CSV table of C-alpha atoms in Angstrom, one decimal:
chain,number,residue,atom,x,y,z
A,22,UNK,CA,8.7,-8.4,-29.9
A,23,UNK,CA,10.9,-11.1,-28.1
A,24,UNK,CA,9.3,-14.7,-27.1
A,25,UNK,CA,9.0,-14.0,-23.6
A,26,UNK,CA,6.2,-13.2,-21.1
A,27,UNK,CA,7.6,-10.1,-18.8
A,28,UNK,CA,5.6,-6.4,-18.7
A,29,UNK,CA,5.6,-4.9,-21.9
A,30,UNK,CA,8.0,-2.0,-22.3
A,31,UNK,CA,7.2,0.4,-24.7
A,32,UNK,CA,9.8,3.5,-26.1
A,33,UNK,CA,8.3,6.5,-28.0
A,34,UNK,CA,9.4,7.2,-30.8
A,35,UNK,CA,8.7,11.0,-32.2
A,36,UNK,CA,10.4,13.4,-34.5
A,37,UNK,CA,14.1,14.2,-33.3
A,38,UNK,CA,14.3,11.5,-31.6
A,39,UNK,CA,17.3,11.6,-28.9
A,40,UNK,CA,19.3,8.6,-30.2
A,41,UNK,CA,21.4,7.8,-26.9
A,42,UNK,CA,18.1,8.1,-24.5
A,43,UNK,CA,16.3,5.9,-27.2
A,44,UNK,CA,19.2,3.1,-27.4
A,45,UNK,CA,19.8,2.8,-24.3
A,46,UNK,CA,15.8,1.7,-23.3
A,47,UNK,CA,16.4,-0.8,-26.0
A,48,UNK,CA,19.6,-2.3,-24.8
A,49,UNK,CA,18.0,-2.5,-21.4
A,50,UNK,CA,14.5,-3.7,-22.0
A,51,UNK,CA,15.0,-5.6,-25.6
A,52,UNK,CA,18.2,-7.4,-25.8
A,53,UNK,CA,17.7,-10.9,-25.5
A,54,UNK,CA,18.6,-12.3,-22.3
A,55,UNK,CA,17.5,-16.0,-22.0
A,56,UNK,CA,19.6,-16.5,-18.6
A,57,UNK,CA,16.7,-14.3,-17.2
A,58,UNK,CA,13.7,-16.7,-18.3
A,59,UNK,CA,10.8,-16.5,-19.7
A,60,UNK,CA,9.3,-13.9,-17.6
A,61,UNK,CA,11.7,-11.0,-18.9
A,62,UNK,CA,10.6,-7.8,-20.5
A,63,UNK,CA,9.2,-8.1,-24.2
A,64,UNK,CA,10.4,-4.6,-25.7
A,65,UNK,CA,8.8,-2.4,-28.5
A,66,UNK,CA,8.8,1.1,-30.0
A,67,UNK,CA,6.1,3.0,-30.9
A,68,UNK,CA,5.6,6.8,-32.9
A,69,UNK,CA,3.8,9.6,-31.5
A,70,UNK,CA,3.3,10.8,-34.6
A,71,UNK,CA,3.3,9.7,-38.3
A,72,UNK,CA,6.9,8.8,-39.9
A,73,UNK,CA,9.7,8.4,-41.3
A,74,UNK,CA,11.1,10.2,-38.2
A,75,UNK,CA,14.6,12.0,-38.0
A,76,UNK,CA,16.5,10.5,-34.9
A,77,UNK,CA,19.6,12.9,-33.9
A,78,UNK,CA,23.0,11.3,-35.8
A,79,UNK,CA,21.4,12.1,-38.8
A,80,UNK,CA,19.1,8.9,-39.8
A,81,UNK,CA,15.4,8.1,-39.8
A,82,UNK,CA,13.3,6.2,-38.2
A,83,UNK,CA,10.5,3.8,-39.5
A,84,UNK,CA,8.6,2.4,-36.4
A,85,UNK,CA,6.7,-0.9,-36.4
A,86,UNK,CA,3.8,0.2,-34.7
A,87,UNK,CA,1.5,3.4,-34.1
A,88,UNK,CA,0.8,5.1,-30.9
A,89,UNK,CA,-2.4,2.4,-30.2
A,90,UNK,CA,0.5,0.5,-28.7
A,91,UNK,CA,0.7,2.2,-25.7
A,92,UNK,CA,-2.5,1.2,-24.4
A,93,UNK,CA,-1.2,-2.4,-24.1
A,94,UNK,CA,2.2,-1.2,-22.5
A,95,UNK,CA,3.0,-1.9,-18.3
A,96,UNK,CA,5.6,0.7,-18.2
A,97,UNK,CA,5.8,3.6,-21.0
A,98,UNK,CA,9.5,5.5,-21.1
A,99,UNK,CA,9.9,8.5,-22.7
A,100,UNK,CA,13.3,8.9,-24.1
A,101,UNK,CA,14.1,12.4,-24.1
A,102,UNK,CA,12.1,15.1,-26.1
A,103,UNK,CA,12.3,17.4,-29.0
A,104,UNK,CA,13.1,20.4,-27.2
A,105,UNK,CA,11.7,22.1,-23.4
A,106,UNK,CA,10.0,24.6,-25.3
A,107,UNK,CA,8.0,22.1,-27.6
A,108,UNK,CA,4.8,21.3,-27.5
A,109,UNK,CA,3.3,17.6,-26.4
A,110,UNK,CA,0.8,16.2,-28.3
A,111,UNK,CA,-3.0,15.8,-26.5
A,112,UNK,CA,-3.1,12.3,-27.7
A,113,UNK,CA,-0.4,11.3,-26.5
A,114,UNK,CA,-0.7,13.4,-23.2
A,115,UNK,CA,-4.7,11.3,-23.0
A,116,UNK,CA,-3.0,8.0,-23.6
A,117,UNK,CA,0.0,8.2,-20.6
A,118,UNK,CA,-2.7,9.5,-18.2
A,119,UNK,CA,-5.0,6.6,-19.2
A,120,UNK,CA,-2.2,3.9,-19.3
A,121,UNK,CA,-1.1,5.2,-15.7
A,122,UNK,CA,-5.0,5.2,-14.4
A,123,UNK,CA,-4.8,1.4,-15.4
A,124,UNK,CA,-1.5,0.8,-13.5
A,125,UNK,CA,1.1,1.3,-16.0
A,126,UNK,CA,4.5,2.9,-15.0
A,127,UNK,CA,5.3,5.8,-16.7
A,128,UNK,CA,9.3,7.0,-17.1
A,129,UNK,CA,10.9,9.4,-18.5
A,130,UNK,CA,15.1,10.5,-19.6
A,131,UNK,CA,16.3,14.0,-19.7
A,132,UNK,CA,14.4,16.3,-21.1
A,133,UNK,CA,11.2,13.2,-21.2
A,134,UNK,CA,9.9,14.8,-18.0
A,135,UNK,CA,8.1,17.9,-20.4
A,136,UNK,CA,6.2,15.1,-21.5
A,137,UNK,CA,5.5,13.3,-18.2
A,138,UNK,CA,4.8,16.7,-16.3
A,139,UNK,CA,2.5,17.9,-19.1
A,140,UNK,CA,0.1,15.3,-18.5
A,141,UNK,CA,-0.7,16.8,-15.2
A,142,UNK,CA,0.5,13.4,-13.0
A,143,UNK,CA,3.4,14.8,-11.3
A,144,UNK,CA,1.6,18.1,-10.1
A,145,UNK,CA,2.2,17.7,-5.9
A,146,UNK,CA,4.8,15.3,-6.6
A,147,UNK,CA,8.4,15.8,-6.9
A,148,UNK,CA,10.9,15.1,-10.6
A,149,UNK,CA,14.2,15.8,-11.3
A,150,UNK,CA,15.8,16.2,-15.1
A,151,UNK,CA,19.0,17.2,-16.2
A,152,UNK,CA,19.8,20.5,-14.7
A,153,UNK,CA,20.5,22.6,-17.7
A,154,UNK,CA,16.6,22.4,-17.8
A,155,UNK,CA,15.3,22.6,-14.0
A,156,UNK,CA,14.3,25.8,-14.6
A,157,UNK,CA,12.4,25.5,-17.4
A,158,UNK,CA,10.9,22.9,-16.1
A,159,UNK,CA,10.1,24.7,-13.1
A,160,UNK,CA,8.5,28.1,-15.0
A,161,UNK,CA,6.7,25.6,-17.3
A,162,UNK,CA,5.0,23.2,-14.5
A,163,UNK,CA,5.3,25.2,-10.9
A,164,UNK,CA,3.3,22.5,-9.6
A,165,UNK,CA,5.6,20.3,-9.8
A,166,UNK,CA,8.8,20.5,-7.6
A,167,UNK,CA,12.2,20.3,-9.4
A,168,UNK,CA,14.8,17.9,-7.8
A,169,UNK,CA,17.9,19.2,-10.1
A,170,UNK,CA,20.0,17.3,-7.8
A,171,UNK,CA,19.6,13.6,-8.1
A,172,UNK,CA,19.7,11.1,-10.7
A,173,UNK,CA,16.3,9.6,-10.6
A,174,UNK,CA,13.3,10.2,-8.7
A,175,UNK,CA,10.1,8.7,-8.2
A,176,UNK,CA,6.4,10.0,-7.6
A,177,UNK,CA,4.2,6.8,-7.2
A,178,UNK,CA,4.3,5.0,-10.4
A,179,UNK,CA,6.0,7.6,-12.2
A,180,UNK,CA,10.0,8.0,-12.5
A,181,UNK,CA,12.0,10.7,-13.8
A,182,UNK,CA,16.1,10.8,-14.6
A,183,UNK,CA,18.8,13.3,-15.1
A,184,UNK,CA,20.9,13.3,-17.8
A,185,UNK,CA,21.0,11.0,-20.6
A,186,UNK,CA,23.4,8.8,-18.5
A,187,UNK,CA,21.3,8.7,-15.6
A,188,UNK,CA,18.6,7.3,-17.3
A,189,UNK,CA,20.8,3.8,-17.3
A,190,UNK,CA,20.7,3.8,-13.6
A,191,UNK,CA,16.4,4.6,-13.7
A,192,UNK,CA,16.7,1.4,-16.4
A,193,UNK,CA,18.6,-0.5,-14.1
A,194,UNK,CA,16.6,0.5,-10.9
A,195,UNK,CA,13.2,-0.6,-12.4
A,196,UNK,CA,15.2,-4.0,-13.1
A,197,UNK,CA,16.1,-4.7,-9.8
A,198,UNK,CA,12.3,-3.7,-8.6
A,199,UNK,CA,11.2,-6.4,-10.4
A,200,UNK,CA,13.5,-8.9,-10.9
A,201,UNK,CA,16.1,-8.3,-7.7
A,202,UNK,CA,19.2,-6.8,-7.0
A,203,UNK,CA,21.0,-10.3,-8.9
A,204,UNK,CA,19.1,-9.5,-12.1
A,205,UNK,CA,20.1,-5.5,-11.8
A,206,UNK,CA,23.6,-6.6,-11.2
A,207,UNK,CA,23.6,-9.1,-14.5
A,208,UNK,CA,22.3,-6.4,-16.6
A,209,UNK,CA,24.9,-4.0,-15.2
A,210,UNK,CA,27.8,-6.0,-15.8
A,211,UNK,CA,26.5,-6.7,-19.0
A,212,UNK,CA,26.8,-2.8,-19.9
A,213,UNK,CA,30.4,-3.5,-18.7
A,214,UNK,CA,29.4,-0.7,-16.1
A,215,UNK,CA,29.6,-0.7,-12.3
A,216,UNK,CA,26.8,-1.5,-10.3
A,217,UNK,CA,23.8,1.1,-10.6
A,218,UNK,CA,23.9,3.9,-8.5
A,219,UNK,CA,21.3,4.9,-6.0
A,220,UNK,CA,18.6,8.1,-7.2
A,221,UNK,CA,19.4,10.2,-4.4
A,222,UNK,CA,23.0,10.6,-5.9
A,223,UNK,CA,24.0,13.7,-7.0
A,224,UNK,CA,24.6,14.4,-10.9
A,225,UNK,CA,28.0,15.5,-12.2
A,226,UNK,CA,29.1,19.0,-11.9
A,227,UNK,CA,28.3,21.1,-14.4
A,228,UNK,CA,32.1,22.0,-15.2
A,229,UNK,CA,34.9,19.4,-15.7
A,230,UNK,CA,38.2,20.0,-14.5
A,231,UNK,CA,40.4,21.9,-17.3
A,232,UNK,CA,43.9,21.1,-17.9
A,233,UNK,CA,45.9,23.9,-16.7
A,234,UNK,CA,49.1,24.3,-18.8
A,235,UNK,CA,50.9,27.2,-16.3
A,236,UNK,CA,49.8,25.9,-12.8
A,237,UNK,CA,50.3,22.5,-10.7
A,238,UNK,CA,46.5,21.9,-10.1
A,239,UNK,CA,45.9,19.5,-12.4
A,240,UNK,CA,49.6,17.4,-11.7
A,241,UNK,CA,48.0,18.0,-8.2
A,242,UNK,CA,44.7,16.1,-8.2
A,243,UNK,CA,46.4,13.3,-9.7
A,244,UNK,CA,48.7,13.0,-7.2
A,245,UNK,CA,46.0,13.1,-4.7
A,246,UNK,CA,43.5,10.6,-6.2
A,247,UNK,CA,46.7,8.2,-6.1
A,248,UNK,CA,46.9,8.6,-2.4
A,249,UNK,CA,44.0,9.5,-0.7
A,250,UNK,CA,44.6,7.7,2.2
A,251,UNK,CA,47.4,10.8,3.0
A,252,UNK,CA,47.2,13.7,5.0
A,253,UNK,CA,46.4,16.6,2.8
A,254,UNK,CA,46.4,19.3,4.7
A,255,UNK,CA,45.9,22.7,2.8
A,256,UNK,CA,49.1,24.4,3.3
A,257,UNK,CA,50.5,20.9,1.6
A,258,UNK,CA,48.8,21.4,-1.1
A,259,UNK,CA,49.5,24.9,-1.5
A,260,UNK,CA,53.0,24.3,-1.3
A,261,UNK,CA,53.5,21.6,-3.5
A,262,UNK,CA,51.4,24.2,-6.4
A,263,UNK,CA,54.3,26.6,-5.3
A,264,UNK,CA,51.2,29.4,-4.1
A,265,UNK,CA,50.6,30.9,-1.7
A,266,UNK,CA,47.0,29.9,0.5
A,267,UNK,CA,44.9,32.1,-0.7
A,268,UNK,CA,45.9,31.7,-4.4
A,269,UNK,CA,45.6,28.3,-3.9
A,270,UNK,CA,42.2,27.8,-2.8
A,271,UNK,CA,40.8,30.5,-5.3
A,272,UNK,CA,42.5,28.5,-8.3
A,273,UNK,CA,41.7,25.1,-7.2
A,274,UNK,CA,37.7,26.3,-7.1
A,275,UNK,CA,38.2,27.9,-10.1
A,276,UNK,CA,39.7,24.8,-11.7
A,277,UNK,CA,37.0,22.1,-10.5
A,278,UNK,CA,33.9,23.9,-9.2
A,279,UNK,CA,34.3,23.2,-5.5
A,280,UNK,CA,36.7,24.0,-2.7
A,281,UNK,CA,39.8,21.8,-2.1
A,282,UNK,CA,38.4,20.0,1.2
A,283,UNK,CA,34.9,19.2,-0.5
A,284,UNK,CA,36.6,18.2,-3.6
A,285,UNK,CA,38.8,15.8,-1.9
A,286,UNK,CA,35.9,14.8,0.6
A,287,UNK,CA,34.1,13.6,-3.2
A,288,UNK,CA,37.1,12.0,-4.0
A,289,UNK,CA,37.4,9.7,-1.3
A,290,UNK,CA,33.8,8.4,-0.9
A,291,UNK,CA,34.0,7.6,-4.7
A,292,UNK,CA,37.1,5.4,-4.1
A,293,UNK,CA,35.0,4.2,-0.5
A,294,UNK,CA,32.2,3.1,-3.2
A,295,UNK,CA,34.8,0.7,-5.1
A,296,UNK,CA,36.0,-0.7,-2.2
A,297,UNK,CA,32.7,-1.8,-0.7
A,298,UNK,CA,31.5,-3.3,-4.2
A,299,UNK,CA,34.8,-5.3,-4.1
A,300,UNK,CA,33.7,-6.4,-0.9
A,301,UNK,CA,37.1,-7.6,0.1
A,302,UNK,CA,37.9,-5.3,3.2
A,303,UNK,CA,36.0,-3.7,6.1
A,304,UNK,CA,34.4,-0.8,6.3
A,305,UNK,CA,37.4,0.3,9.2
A,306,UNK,CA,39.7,-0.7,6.7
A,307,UNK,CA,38.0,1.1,3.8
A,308,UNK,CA,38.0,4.3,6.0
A,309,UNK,CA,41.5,4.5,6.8
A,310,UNK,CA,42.2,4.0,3.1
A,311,UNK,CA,40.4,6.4,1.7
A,312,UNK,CA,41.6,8.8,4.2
A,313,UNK,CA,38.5,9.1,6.4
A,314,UNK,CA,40.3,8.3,9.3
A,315,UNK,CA,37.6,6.6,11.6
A,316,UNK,CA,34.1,4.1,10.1
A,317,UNK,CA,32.0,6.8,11.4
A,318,UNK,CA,33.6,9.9,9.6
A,319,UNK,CA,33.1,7.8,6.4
A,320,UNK,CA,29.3,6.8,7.5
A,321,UNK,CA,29.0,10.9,7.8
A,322,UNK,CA,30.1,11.9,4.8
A,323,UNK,CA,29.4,9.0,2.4
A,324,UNK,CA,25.3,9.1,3.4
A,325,UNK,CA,25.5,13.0,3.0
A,326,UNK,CA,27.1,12.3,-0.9
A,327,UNK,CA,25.5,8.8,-1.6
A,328,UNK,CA,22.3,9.2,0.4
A,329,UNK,CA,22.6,5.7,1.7
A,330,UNK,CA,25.1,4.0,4.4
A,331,UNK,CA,28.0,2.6,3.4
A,332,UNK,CA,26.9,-1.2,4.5
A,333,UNK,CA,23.6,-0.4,2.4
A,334,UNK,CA,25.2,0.9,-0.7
A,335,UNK,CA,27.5,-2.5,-0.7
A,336,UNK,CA,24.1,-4.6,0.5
A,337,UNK,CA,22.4,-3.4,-2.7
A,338,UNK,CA,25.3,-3.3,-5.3
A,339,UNK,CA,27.8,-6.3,-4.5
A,340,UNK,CA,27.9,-9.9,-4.3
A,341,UNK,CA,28.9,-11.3,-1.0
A,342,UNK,CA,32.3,-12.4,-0.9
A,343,UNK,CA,34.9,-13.3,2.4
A,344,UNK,CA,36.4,-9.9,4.0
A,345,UNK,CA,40.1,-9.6,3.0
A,346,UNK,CA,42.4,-7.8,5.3
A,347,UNK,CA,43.4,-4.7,3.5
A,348,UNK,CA,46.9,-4.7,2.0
A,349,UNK,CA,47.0,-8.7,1.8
């Protein structure tokens, strides 16, 4: 374990282990970090069961230390699990609930919520995971409610993430709980990643945009992310895909999973969430170039897609700097 003096963070390591889930609780929580002190996170792994264990990439895994470990741990993550279907040992089920009676955190990636929700903790409460397996979660635990929207949730000291991904922005939200919103930054830019994102965000869409050899869709949303501060009206944007309205709108849903308005809407309150971590312009200015017209149109739609304000999401995830007048 590293020299330091933080909570013990403790990964599980079990047969088919979920490589990315696993490396990224160790880049977190175990890379050395001595500009943090001290008091930062000592990091170790521990099996579930007995090894060598296959990890997914086609490798094993020899862990240090034996499932006893967890009964020292202050926050348990589970990164991932072997399938939604599989089975979660009652050991290991006995030792989260008693780590968690003694004030542990428990946390979970992906498909790590089976594990979490099989221990009975989050029955009343409400999880999320990625949503290819809501559902399953769902039929498997009906006492627990399914949140297939956000990226992280949390019920008491237990947290749940989405998507492998997600599970960086759970990592760096239990940072900044308890070392600050400096400390989740460092760590952040350290992953050479922006800022974390807040858990009431919504995860990706299930269907990427396809490129589309024999229409102007795809010409036309790059053209529209390099000026969203323009008037796109929809009989523009029809036009300049040479269809008529009706085509239009049917191919552009077809092509990126939402309407044109609501797709553009997304569009510009991502580009609103740069700005505001640059900090170099006012929210006005922001507003009028992302397109939003007015500072309260933006508030509308930004809290409705990011679940926060637009002054809170650039309280918690930018350094203060002086405004800038945009276009200087």
């Amino acid at each position: 374990m590293p020299n330091t003096s933080g909570p013990l963070v403790v990964a599980l390591l079990y047969d088919g282990l979920c490589t990315f889930e696993f490396g990224i609780v160790a880049e977190v929580f175990g890379l050395a970090r001595p500009e943090m002190g001290e008091g930062w996170y000592r990091f170790a792994s521990c099996a579930v069961e007995d090894g060598p264990l296959r990890a997914h990439g086609g490798f094993l895994v020899t862990p240090e230390y034996g499932i006893d470990l967890l009964d020292q741990a202050d926050i348990i993550v589970v990164p991932g699990w072997k399938g939604e279907n599989k089975p979660v040992p009652v050991d290991l089920v006995d030792r989260l609930r008693q780590a968690h009676d003694r004030g542990a955190r428990l946390a979970s990636i992906c498909s790590g919520a089976f594990v979490l929700a099989a221990t009975g903790l989050l029955d009343g409460g409400t999880a999320t995971t990625h949503w290819r397996y809501a559902k399953a979660l769902r039929t498997r635990f009906p006492a627990v409610a399914v949140d297939d929207a956000s990226l992280y949730r949390s019920h008491g000291r237990i947290l749940t993430s989405a998507g492998s991904a997600a599970g960086i922005d759970l990592l760096i939200e239990i940072v900044r709980q308890d070392f600050g919103m400096e400390a989740a930054n460092s760590v952040a830019r350290r992953l050479v990643m922006p800022a974390h994102r807040t858990g009431g965000q919504a995860q990706f869409l299930e269907r990427p945009v396809p490129a589309r050899h024999q229409s102007e869709i795809a010409p036309l949303l790059d053209r529209m992310r390099a000026d969203l501060g323009a008037s796109w009206m929809l009989t523009r944007m029809a036009s300049e895909c040479h269809m008529s309205l009706r085509t239009f709108v049917r191919r552009f849903t077809e092509a990126t999973g939402s309407p044109p308005g609501e797709w553009l809407i997304a569009e510009r309150v991502e580009q609103a969430k740069r700005l505001l971590v640059e900090r170099r312009h006012s929210i006005d200015e922001i507003a009028a170039a992302v397109g939003m017209g007015s500072a309260d149109t933006l508030r509308h739609h930004f809290r409705r897609r990011a679940g926060v304000s637009p002054q809170s999401y650039r309280d918690q995830f930018s350094a203060p700097q002086p405004a800038k007048v945009l276009g200087q």
